[in-house]
Amino acid sequence: MASSTFSFLLAVVPLVALFAVGSCGTELTLTIGKDSSSTKLSLITNVAISEVSVKPKGATDFSDDLKESPAKTFTLDSKEPIKGPISFRFAAKAGGYRVVDDVIPADFKAGAVYKTGEQV
């Protein structure tokens, strides 16, 4: 009897640990694409998300959803220079939107990686 209980525990404990780690999510990070400039902002995410929009400094509202192409890369093209800091909004899997204020600084550079603090 003790042997079967021990075997059961050996099978269950790793599954519980895997579930606990898997349910924590991954922190969403934003990498500034190498093709970004003062009038173009390419954001590359480390996880798949949707309905991405941004709000540059001075804007009254978030942009329309950014075009995603290729996968996990979202681009904002502007006729005017894009001013930071930039807030970021995306659709959450559980429903609703999440907003990260001023996540991209005014002096953003191509290749820089910014942590959002959001678990997805």
mmCIF file of C-alpha atoms in Angstrom:
data_model
loop_
_atom_site.group_PDB
_atom_site.id
_atom_site.type_symbol
_atom_site.label_atom_id
_atom_site.label_comp_id
_atom_site.label_asym_id
_atom_site.label_seq_id
_atom_site.Cartn_x
_atom_site.Cartn_y
_atom_site.Cartn_z
ATOM 1 C CA MET A 1 0.000 0.000 0.000
ATOM 2 C CA ALA A 2 2.781 2.430 0.895
ATOM 3 C CA SER A 3 4.490 1.662 -2.384
ATOM 4 C CA SER A 4 1.432 2.579 -4.465
ATOM 5 C CA THR A 5 0.895 5.805 -2.486
ATOM 6 C CA PHE A 6 4.517 6.773 -3.075
ATOM 7 C CA SER A 7 4.188 6.018 -6.806
ATOM 8 C CA PHE A 8 1.052 8.127 -6.973
ATOM 9 C CA LEU A 9 2.836 11.052 -5.303
ATOM 10 C CA LEU A 10 5.755 10.725 -7.704
ATOM 11 C CA ALA A 11 3.310 11.073 -10.592
ATOM 12 C CA VAL A 12 1.190 13.881 -9.152
ATOM 13 C CA VAL A 13 3.837 16.231 -7.726
ATOM 14 C CA PRO A 14 5.479 17.046 -11.109
ATOM 15 C CA LEU A 15 2.058 17.676 -12.667
ATOM 16 C CA VAL A 16 1.098 20.090 -9.881
ATOM 17 C CA ALA A 17 4.418 21.900 -10.234
ATOM 18 C CA LEU A 18 4.009 22.126 -14.006
ATOM 19 C CA PHE A 19 0.507 23.538 -13.640
ATOM 20 C CA ALA A 20 1.649 26.115 -11.071
ATOM 21 C CA VAL A 21 4.513 27.326 -13.248
ATOM 22 C CA GLY A 22 2.433 27.322 -16.429
ATOM 23 C CA SER A 23 -0.365 29.367 -14.907
ATOM 24 C CA CYS A 24 1.962 32.244 -13.979
ATOM 25 C CA GLY A 25 2.209 33.387 -17.576
ATOM 26 C CA THR A 26 5.053 35.083 -19.353
ATOM 27 C CA GLU A 27 5.971 38.729 -18.946
ATOM 28 C CA LEU A 28 5.193 40.630 -22.127
ATOM 29 C CA THR A 29 8.217 42.450 -23.523
ATOM 30 C CA LEU A 30 8.416 44.908 -26.404
ATOM 31 C CA THR A 31 11.445 45.083 -28.669
ATOM 32 C CA ILE A 32 11.839 48.155 -30.877
ATOM 33 C CA GLY A 33 12.304 46.920 -34.450
ATOM 34 C CA LYS A 34 15.495 47.720 -36.318
ATOM 35 C CA ASP A 35 13.487 49.536 -39.010
ATOM 36 C CA SER A 36 12.063 52.038 -36.490
ATOM 37 C CA SER A 37 12.711 55.738 -36.997
ATOM 38 C CA SER A 38 11.327 59.077 -35.848
ATOM 39 C CA THR A 39 8.205 58.469 -37.990
ATOM 40 C CA LYS A 40 7.947 54.656 -37.851
ATOM 41 C CA LEU A 41 7.628 52.490 -34.765
ATOM 42 C CA SER A 42 7.889 48.706 -35.099
ATOM 43 C CA LEU A 43 7.105 46.741 -31.952
ATOM 44 C CA ILE A 44 8.039 43.076 -31.696
ATOM 45 C CA THR A 45 6.369 41.147 -28.889
ATOM 46 C CA ASN A 46 7.719 37.997 -27.262
ATOM 47 C CA VAL A 47 4.255 36.395 -27.074
ATOM 48 C CA ALA A 48 1.232 36.384 -29.381
ATOM 49 C CA ILE A 49 -1.233 39.180 -28.538
ATOM 50 C CA SER A 50 -3.878 41.054 -30.516
ATOM 51 C CA GLU A 51 -5.557 44.415 -31.024
ATOM 52 C CA VAL A 52 -2.416 46.429 -30.299
ATOM 53 C CA SER A 53 -2.577 50.221 -30.232
ATOM 54 C CA VAL A 54 -0.321 52.975 -28.912
ATOM 55 C CA LYS A 55 -0.704 56.501 -27.572
ATOM 56 C CA PRO A 56 2.286 58.772 -28.128
ATOM 57 C CA LYS A 57 2.887 61.728 -25.822
ATOM 58 C CA GLY A 58 0.379 64.502 -26.468
ATOM 59 C CA ALA A 59 -2.194 62.270 -28.175
ATOM 60 C CA THR A 60 -5.717 62.408 -26.778
ATOM 61 C CA ASP A 61 -6.535 58.771 -27.517
ATOM 62 C CA PHE A 62 -4.994 55.480 -28.588
ATOM 63 C CA SER A 63 -4.262 54.847 -32.270
ATOM 64 C CA ASP A 64 -6.312 52.505 -34.397
ATOM 65 C CA ASP A 65 -5.107 48.913 -34.071
ATOM 66 C CA LEU A 66 -1.615 48.541 -35.491
ATOM 67 C CA LYS A 67 -1.069 46.266 -38.470
ATOM 68 C CA GLU A 68 0.518 42.932 -37.536
ATOM 69 C CA SER A 69 2.986 41.682 -40.121
ATOM 70 C CA PRO A 70 4.943 39.475 -39.747
ATOM 71 C CA ALA A 71 3.594 37.605 -36.707
ATOM 72 C CA LYS A 72 4.148 39.368 -33.357
ATOM 73 C CA THR A 73 5.365 42.555 -35.123
ATOM 74 C CA PHE A 74 3.145 45.654 -34.970
ATOM 75 C CA THR A 75 3.912 48.844 -36.910
ATOM 76 C CA LEU A 76 2.875 52.473 -36.552
ATOM 77 C CA ASP A 77 3.636 54.750 -39.517
ATOM 78 C CA SER A 78 3.272 58.478 -38.926
ATOM 79 C CA LYS A 79 3.709 61.604 -41.028
ATOM 80 C CA GLU A 80 4.849 63.459 -37.918
ATOM 81 C CA PRO A 81 7.697 62.434 -35.585
ATOM 82 C CA ILE A 82 6.503 59.961 -32.933
ATOM 83 C CA LYS A 83 6.958 61.466 -29.486
ATOM 84 C CA GLY A 84 7.514 59.427 -26.344
ATOM 85 C CA PRO A 85 6.913 58.322 -23.779
ATOM 86 C CA ILE A 86 4.468 55.967 -25.469
ATOM 87 C CA SER A 87 1.647 54.056 -23.788
ATOM 88 C CA PHE A 88 0.703 50.606 -25.067
ATOM 89 C CA ARG A 89 -2.687 48.834 -25.141
ATOM 90 C CA PHE A 90 -3.568 45.269 -26.142
ATOM 91 C CA ALA A 91 -6.424 42.789 -25.886
ATOM 92 C CA ALA A 92 -6.127 40.310 -23.011
ATOM 93 C CA LYS A 93 -6.981 36.646 -23.541
ATOM 94 C CA ALA A 94 -9.342 36.764 -20.565
ATOM 95 C CA GLY A 95 -11.235 39.666 -22.160
ATOM 96 C CA GLY A 96 -10.937 43.417 -21.981
ATOM 97 C CA TYR A 97 -7.873 45.497 -22.622
ATOM 98 C CA ARG A 98 -4.672 46.038 -20.688
ATOM 99 C CA VAL A 99 -2.879 49.363 -20.770
ATOM 100 C CA VAL A 100 0.760 49.967 -19.903
ATOM 101 C CA ASP A 101 1.410 53.687 -19.498
ATOM 102 C CA ASP A 102 4.650 55.243 -20.732
ATOM 103 C CA VAL A 103 6.329 51.850 -21.323
ATOM 104 C CA ILE A 104 8.389 53.142 -24.265
ATOM 105 C CA PRO A 105 10.545 56.150 -23.308
ATOM 106 C CA ALA A 106 10.976 59.326 -25.346
ATOM 107 C CA ASP A 107 14.506 58.339 -26.331
ATOM 108 C CA PHE A 108 13.605 54.851 -27.639
ATOM 109 C CA LYS A 109 16.202 53.208 -29.863
ATOM 110 C CA ALA A 110 15.979 50.390 -32.389
ATOM 111 C CA GLY A 111 16.843 47.071 -30.761
ATOM 112 C CA ALA A 112 15.940 48.185 -27.228
ATOM 113 C CA VAL A 113 13.796 45.807 -25.145
ATOM 114 C CA TYR A 114 11.224 47.113 -22.669
ATOM 115 C CA LYS A 115 9.470 45.054 -19.994
ATOM 116 C CA THR A 116 5.785 45.801 -19.550
ATOM 117 C CA GLY A 117 5.237 44.084 -16.193
ATOM 118 C CA GLU A 118 2.153 42.395 -17.697
ATOM 119 C CA GLN A 119 1.819 38.611 -17.422
ATOM 120 C CA VAL A 120 0.118 37.000 -20.421
#
